[in-house]
mmCIF file of C-alpha atoms and ligand atoms in Angstrom:
data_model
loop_
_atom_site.group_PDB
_atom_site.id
_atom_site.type_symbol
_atom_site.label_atom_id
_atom_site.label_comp_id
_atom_site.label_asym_id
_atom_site.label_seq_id
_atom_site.Cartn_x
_atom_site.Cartn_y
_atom_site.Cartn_z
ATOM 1 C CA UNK A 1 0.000 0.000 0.000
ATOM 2 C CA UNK A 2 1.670 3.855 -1.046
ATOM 3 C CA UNK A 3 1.986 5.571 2.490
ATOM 4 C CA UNK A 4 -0.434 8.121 0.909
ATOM 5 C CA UNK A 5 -4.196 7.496 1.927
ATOM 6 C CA UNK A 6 -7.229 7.963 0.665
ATOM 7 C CA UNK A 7 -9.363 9.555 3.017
ATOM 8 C CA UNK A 8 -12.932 9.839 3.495
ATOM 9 C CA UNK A 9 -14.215 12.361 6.381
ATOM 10 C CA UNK A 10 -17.326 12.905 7.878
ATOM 11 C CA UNK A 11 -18.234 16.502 8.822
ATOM 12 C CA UNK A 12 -15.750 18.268 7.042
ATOM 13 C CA UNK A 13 -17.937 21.668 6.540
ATOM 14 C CA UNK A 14 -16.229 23.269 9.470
ATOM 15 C CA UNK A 15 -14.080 22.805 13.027
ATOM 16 C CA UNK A 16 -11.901 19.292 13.218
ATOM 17 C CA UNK A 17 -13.117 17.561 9.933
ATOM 18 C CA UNK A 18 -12.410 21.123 7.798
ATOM 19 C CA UNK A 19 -8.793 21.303 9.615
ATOM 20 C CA UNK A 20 -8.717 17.497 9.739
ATOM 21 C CA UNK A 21 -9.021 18.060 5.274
ATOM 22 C CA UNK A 22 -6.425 20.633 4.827
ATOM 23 C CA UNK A 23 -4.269 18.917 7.136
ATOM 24 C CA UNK A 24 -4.001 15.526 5.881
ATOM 25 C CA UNK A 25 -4.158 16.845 2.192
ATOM 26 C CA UNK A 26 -1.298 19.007 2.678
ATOM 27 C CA UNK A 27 0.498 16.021 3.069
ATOM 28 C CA UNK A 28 -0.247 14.407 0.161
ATOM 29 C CA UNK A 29 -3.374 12.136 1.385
ATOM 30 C CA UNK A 30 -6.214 12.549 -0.971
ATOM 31 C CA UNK A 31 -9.305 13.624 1.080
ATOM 32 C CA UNK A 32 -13.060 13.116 0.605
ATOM 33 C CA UNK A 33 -14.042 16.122 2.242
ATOM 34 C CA UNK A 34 -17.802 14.994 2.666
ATOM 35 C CA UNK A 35 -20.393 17.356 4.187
ATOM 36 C CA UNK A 36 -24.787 17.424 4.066
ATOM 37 C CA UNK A 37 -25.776 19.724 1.215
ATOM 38 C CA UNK A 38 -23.036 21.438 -0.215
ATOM 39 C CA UNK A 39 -25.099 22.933 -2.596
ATOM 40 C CA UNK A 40 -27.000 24.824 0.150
ATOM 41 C CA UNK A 41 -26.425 25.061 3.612
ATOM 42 C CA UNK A 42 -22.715 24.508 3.156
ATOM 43 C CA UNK A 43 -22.126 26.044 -0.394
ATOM 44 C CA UNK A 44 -19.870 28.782 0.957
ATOM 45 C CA UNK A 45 -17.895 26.188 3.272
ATOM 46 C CA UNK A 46 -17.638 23.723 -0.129
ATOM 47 C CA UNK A 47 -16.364 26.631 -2.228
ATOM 48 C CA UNK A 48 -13.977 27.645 0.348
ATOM 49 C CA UNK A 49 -12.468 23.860 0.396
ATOM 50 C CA UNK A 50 -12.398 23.709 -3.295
ATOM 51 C CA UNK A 51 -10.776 27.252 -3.890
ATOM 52 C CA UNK A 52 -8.216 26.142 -1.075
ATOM 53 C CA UNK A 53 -7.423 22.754 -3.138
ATOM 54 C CA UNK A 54 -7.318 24.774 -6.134
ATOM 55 C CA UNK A 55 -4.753 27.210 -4.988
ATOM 56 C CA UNK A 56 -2.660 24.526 -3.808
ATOM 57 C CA UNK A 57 -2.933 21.704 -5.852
ATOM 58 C CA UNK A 58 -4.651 19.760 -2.772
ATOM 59 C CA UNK A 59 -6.004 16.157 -3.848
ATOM 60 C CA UNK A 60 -9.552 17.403 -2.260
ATOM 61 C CA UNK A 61 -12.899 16.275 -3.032
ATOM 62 C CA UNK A 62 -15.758 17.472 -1.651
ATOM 63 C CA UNK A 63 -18.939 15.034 -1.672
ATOM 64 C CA UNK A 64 -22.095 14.929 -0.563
ATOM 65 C CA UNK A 65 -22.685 12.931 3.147
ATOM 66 C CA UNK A 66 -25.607 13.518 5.468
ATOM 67 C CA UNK A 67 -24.654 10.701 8.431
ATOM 68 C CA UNK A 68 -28.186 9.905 9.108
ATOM 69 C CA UNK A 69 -29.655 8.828 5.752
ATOM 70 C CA UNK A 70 -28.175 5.292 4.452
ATOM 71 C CA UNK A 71 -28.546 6.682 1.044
ATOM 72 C CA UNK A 72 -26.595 9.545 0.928
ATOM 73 C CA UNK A 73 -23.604 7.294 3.372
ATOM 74 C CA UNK A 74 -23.514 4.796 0.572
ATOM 75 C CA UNK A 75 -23.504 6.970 -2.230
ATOM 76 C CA UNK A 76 -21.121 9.308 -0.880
ATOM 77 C CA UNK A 77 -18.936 6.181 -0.204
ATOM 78 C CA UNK A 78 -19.045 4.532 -3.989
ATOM 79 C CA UNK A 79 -18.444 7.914 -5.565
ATOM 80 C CA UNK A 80 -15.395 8.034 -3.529
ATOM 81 C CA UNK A 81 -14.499 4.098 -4.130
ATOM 82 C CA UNK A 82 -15.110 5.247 -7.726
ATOM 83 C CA UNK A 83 -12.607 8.046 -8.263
ATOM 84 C CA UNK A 84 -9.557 6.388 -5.989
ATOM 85 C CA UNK A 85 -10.633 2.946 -6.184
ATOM 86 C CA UNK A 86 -10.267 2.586 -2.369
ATOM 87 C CA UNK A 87 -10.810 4.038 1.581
ATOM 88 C CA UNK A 88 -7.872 3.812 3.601
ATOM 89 C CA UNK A 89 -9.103 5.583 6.111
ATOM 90 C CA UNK A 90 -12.636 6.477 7.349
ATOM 91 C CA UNK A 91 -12.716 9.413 10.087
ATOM 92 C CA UNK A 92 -15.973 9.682 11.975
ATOM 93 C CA UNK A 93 -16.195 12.818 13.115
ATOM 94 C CA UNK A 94 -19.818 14.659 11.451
ATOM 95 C CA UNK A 95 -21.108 15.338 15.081
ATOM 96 C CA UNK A 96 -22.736 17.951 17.833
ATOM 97 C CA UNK A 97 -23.400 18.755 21.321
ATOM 98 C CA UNK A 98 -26.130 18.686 23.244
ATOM 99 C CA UNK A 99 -26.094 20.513 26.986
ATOM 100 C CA UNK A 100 -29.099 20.874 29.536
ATOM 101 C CA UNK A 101 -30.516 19.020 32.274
ATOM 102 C CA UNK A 102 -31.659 15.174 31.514
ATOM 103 C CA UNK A 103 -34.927 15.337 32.066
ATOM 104 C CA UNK A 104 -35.662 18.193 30.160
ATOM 105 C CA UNK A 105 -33.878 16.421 27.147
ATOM 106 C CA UNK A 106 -37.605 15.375 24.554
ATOM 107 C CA UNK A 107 -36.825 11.717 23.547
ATOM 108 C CA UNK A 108 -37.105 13.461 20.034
ATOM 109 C CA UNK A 109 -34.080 14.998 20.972
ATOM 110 C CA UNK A 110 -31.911 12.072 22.013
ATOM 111 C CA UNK A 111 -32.913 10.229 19.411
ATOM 112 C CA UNK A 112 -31.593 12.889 16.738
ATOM 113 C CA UNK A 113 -28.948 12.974 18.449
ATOM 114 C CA UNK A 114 -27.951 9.143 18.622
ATOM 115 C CA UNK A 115 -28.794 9.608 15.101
ATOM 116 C CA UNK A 116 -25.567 11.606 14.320
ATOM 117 C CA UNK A 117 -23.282 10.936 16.920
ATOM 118 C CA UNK A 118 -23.682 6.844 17.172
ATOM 119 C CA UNK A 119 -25.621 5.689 14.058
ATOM 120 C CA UNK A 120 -23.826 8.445 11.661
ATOM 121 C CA UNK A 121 -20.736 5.903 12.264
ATOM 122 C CA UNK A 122 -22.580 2.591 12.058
ATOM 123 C CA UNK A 123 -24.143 3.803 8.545
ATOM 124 C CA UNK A 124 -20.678 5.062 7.419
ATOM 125 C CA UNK A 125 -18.483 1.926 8.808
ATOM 126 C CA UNK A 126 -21.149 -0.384 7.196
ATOM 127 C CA UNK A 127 -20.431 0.882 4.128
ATOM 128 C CA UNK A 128 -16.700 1.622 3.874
ATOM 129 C CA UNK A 129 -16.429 -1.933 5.373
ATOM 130 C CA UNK A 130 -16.934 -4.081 2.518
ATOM 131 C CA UNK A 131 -14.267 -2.306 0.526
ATOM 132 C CA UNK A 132 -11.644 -2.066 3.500
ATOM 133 C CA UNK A 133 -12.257 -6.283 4.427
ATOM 134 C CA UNK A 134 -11.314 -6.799 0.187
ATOM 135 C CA UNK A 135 -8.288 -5.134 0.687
ATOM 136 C CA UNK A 136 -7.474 -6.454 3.988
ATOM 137 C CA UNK A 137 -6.390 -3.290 5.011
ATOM 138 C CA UNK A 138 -7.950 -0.014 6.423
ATOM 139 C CA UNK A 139 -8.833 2.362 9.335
ATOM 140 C CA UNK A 140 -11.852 3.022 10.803
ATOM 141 C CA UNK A 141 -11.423 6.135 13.140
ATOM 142 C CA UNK A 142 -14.049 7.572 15.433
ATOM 143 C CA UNK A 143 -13.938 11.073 16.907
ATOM 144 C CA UNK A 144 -15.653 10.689 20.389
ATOM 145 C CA UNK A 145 -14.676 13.002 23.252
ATOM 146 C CA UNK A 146 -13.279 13.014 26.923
ATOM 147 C CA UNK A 147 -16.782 12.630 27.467
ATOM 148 C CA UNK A 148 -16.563 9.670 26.157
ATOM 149 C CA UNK A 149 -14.737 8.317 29.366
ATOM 150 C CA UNK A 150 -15.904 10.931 31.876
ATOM 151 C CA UNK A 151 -19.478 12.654 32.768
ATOM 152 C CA UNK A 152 -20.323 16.027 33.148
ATOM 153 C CA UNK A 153 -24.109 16.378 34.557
ATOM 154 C CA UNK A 154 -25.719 18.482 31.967
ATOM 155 C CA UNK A 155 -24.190 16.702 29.371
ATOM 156 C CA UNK A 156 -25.437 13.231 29.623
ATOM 157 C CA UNK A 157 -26.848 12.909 26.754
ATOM 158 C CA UNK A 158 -23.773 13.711 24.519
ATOM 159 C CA UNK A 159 -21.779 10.909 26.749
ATOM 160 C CA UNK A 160 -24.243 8.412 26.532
ATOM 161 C CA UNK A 161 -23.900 9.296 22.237
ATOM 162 C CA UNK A 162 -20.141 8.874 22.939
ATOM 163 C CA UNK A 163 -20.153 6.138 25.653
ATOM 164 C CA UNK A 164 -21.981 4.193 22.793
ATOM 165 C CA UNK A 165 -19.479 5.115 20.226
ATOM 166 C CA UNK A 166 -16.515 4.245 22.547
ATOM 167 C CA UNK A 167 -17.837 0.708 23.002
ATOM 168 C CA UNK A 168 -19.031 0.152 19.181
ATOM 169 C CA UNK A 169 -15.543 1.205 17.970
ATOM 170 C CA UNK A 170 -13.757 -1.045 20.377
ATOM 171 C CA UNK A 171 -15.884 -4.101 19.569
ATOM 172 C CA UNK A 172 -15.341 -3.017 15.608
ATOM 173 C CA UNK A 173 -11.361 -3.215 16.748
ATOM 174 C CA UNK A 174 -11.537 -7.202 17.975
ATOM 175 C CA UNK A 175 -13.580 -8.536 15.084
ATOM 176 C CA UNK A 176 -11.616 -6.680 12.425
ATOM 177 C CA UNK A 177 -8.033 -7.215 13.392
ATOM 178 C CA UNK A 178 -7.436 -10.725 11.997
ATOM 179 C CA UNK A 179 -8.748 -9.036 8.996
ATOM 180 C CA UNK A 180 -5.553 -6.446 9.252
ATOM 181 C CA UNK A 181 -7.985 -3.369 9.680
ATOM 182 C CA UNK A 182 -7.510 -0.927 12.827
ATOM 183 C CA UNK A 183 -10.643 0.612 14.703
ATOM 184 C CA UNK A 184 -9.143 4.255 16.370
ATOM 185 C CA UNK A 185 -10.865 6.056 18.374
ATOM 186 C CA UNK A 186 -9.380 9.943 18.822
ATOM 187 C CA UNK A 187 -10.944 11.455 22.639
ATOM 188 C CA UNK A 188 -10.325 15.083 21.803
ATOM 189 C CA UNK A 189 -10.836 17.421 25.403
ATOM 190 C CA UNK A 190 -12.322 21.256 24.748
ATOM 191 C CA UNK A 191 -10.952 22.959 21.916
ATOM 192 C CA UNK A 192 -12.326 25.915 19.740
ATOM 193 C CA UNK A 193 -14.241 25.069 16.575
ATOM 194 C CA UNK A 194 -17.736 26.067 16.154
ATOM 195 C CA UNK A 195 -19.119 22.981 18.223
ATOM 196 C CA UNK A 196 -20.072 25.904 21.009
ATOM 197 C CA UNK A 197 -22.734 27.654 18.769
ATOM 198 C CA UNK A 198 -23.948 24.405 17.045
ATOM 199 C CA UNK A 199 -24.712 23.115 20.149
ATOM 200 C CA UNK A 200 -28.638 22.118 21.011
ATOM 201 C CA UNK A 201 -30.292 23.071 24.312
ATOM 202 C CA UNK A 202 -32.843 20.391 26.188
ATOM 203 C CA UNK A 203 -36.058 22.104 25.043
ATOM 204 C CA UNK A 204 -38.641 21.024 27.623
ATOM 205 C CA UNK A 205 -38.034 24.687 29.682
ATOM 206 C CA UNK A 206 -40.630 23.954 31.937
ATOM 207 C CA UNK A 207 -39.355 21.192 33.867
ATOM 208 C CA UNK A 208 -35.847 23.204 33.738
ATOM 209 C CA UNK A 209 -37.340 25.789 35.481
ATOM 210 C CA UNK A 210 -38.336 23.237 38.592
ATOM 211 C CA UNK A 211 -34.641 22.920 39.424
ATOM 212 C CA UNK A 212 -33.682 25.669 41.671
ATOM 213 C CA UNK A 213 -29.534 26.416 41.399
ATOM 214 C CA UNK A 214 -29.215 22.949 39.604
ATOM 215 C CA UNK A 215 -30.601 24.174 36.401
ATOM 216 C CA UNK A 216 -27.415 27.054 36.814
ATOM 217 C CA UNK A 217 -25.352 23.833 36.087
ATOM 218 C CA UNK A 218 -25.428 24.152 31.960
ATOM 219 C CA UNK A 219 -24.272 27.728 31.902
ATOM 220 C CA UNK A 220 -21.311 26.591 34.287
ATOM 221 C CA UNK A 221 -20.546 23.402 32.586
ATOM 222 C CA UNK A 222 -20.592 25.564 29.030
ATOM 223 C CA UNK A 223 -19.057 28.462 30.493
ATOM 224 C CA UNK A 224 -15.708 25.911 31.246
ATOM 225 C CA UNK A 225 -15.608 23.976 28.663
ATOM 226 C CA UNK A 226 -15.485 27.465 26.421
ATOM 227 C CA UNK A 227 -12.587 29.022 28.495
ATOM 228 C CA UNK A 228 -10.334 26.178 28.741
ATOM 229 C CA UNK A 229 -10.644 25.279 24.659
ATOM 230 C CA UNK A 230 -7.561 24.646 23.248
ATOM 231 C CA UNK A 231 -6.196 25.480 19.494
ATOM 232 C CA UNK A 232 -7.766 22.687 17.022
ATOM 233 C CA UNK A 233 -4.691 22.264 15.052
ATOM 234 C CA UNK A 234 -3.216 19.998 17.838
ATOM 235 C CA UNK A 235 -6.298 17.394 17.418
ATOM 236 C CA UNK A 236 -5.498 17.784 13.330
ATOM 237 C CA UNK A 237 -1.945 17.200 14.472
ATOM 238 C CA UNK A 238 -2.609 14.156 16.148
ATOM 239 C CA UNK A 239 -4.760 12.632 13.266
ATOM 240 C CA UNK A 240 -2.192 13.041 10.878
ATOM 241 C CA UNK A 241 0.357 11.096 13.181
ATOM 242 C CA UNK A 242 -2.599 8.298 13.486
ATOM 243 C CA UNK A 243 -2.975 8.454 9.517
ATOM 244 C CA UNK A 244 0.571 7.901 9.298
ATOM 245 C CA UNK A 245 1.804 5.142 11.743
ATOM 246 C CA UNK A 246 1.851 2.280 10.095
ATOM 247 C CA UNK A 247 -0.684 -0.565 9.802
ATOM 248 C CA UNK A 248 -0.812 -2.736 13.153
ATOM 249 C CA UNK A 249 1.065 -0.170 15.594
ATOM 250 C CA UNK A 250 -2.181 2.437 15.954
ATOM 251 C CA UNK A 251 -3.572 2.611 19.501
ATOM 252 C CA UNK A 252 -6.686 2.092 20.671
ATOM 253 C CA UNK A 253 -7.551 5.088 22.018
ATOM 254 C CA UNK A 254 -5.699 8.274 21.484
ATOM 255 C CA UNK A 255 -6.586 11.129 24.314
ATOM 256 C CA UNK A 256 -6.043 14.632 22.681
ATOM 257 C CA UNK A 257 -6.906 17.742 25.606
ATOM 258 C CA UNK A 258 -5.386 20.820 27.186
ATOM 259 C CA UNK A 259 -6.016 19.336 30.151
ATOM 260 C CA UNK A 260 -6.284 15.869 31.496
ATOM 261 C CA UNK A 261 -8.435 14.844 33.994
ATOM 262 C CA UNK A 262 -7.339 11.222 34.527
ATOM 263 C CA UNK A 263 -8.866 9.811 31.151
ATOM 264 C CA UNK A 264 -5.419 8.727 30.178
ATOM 265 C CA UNK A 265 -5.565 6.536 33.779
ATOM 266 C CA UNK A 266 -9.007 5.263 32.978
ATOM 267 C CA UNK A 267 -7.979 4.299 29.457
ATOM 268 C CA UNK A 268 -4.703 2.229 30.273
ATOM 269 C CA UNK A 269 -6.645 0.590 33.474
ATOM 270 C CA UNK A 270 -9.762 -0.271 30.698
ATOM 271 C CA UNK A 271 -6.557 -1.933 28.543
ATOM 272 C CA UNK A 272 -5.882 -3.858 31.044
ATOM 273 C CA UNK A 273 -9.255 -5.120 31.930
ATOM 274 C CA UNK A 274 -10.094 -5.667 28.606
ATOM 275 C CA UNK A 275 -7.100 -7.599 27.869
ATOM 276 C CA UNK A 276 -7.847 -9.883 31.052
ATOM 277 C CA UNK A 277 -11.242 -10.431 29.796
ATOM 278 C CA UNK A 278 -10.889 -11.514 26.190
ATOM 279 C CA UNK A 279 -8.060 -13.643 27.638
ATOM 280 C CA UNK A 280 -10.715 -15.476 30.258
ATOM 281 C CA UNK A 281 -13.363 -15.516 27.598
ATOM 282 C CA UNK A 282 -10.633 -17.754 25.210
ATOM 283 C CA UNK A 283 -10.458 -15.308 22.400
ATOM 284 C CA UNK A 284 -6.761 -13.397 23.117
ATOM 285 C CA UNK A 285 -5.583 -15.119 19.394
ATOM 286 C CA UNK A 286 -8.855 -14.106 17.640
ATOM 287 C CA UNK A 287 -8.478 -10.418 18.203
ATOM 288 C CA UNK A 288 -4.843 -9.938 17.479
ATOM 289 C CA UNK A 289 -3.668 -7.735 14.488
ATOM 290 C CA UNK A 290 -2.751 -9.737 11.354
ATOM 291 C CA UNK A 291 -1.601 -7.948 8.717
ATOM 292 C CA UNK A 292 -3.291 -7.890 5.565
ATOM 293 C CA UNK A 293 -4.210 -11.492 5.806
ATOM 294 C CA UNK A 294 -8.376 -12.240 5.728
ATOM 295 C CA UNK A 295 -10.029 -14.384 8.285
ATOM 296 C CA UNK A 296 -13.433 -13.893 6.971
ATOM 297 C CA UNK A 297 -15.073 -13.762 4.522
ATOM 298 C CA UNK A 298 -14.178 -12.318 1.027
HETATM 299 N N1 LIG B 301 -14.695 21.001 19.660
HETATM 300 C C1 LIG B 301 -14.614 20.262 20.753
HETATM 301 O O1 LIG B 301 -14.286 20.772 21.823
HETATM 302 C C2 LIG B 301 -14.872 18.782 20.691
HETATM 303 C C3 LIG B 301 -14.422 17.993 21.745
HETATM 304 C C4 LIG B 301 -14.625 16.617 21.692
HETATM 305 C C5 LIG B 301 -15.253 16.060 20.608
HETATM 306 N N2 LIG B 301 -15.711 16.848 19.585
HETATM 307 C C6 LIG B 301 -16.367 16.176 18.452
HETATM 308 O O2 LIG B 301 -15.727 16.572 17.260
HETATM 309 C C7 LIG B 301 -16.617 16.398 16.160
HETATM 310 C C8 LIG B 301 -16.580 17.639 15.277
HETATM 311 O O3 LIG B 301 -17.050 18.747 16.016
HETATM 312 P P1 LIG B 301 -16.398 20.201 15.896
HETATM 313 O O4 LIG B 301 -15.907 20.567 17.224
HETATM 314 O O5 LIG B 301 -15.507 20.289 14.745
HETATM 315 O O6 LIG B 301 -17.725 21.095 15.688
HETATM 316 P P2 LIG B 301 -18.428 21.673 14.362
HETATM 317 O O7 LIG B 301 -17.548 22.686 13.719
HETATM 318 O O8 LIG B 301 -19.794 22.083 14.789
HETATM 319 O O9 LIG B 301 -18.475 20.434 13.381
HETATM 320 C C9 LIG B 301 -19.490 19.478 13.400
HETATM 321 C C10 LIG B 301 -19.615 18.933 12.004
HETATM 322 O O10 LIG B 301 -20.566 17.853 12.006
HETATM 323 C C11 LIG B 301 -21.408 18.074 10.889
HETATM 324 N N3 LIG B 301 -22.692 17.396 10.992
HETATM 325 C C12 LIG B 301 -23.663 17.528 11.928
HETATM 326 N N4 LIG B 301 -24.706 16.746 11.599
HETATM 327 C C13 LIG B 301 -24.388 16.125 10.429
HETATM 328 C C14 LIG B 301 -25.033 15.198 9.598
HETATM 329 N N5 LIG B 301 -26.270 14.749 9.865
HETATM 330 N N6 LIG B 301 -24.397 14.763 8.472
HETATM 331 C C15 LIG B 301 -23.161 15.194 8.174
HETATM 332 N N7 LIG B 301 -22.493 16.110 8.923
HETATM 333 C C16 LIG B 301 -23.110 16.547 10.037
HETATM 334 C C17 LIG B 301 -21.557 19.582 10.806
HETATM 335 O O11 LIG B 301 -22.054 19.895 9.518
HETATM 336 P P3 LIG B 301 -23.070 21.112 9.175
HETATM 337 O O12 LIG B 301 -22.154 22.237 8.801
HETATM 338 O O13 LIG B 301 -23.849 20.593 8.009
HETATM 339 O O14 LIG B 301 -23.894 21.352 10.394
HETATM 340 C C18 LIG B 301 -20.109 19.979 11.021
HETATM 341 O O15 LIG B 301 -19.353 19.844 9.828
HETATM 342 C C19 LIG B 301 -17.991 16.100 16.769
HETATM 343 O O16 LIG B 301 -18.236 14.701 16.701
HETATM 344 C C20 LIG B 301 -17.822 16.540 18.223
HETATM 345 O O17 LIG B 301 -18.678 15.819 19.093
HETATM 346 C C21 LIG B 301 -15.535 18.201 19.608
#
């Protein structure tokens, strides 16, 4: 396989995936900038990626991607399959926040936003799949969040969307290394991108209003996160070193934050333990990395 990848991001209109495009491109990797509607809602953020490519000679493509309709994943996917004739890499990352108190949170809402956050990566790894198991080789890389290892209350929600995607991705990473592909999943702390003013408040005000100084707890927890974001760049940074080390010596999990509040503990201890209990269920030799050699399947 060339070192240079073919990449196919999720998200890429703005914050990480837009800095996660110019980033990898400007190394040579040939990005699928994919984004919903980049003939609307995003025309001025497509134009600005193309322009960019243009003046630079980037190998950038932007393509059509909304992560909650199957259709648009798996045409966005082909079109991409059908210009490079592969996916190295699949980055996760189309995703938002949600803050307020639980119980004001509609189930209308939390299903939206399991929508995104956790199905947007099911619909886009069952598609890239198929093509990544014929070439036995491939990442599948999901952008979850310190919250996806630590709760804040008022954020609940958006953990349990990344709780789900932290356990999906690490089952993904047992069943598909015999097949040489790598699961990755990047936990990026607060840093600046437009997540803050994308983000959805719990819209049932009424029962926020019942809370007394609890319902104050949003504000503070947003307030925080705002003041202690970081520069993006260094969560681009770290991508690019994932993209590039080779096939079989990725991490796991990759923790990415200004500041670090003992995730880095809770993912070596969860190592551990995990390694202890594939060992006592018998299936330590199933799950080890093999490169580019099938077990399944094709
Ligand atoms: N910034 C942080 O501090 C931080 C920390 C940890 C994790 N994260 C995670 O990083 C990821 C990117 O967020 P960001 O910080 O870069 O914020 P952002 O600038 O708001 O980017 C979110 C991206 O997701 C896209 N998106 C939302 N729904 C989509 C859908 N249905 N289909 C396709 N794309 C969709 C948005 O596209 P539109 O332009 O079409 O809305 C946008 O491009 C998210 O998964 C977020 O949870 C962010």
């Amino acid at each position: 396989m060339s070192s240079k990848q073919v990449v196919l991001i999720t998200g890429s209109s703005t914050g990480f995936g837009r800095l996660f495009t110019e980033t990898l491109a400007r190394k040579g990797h040939t990005v699928f900038a994919t984004m919903r509607d980049p003939g609307g809602r995003n025309a001025k953020n497509a134009s600005e990626i193309r322009a960019l490519a243009e003046k630079e000679s980037l190998p950038v493509h932007v393509l059509e991607m909304d992560v909650t309709d199957d259709g648009s994943v798996e045409r966005g996917v082909e079109a991409a399959v059908a210009k490079a004739g592969r996916i190295d890499v699949a980055i996760n990352n189309a995703g938002y926040f949600l803050t307020g108190l639980e119980e004001a949170v509609t189930t209308e809402q939390a299903r939206r936003l399991m929508d995104t956050n956790f199905l947007g990566p099911v619909r886009v790894n069952r598609a890239v799949l198929p093509h990544m198991r014929r070439q036995r080789s491939g990442v599948i890389m999901h952008i979850s969040s310190g919250a996806g290892r630590v709760i804040l209350p008022s954020a609940g929600f958006y953990c349990a969307s990344k709780f789900a995607l932290e356990a999906l991705a690490e089952a993904y990473s047992y069943e598909l290394a015999g097949q040489g592909i790598e699961s990755v999943i990047v936990e990026p702390g607060a840093y600046e991108t437009p997540v803050f003013g994308n983000t959805v408040t719990a819209a049932d005000e009424g029962r926020t209003n019942t809370y007394g100084a609890v319902k104050e707890i949003p504000a503070k927890v947003n307030g925080a996160l705002s003041s202690r974001a970081g520069n993006a760049q260094e969560v681009a940074d770290a991508v690019l070193r994932i993209v590039e080390t080779p096939a079989g010596e990725k991490q796991l999990r990759y923790y990415v934050a200004p500041q670090n509040f003992g995730v880095e503990e809770i993912n070596a201890l969860t190592k551990q333990i995990q390694a202890k209990v594939l060992e006592g269920f018998g299936l330590a030799a199933d799950t080890k990395f093999v490169r580019g050699k099938a077990a399944g399947a094709f």
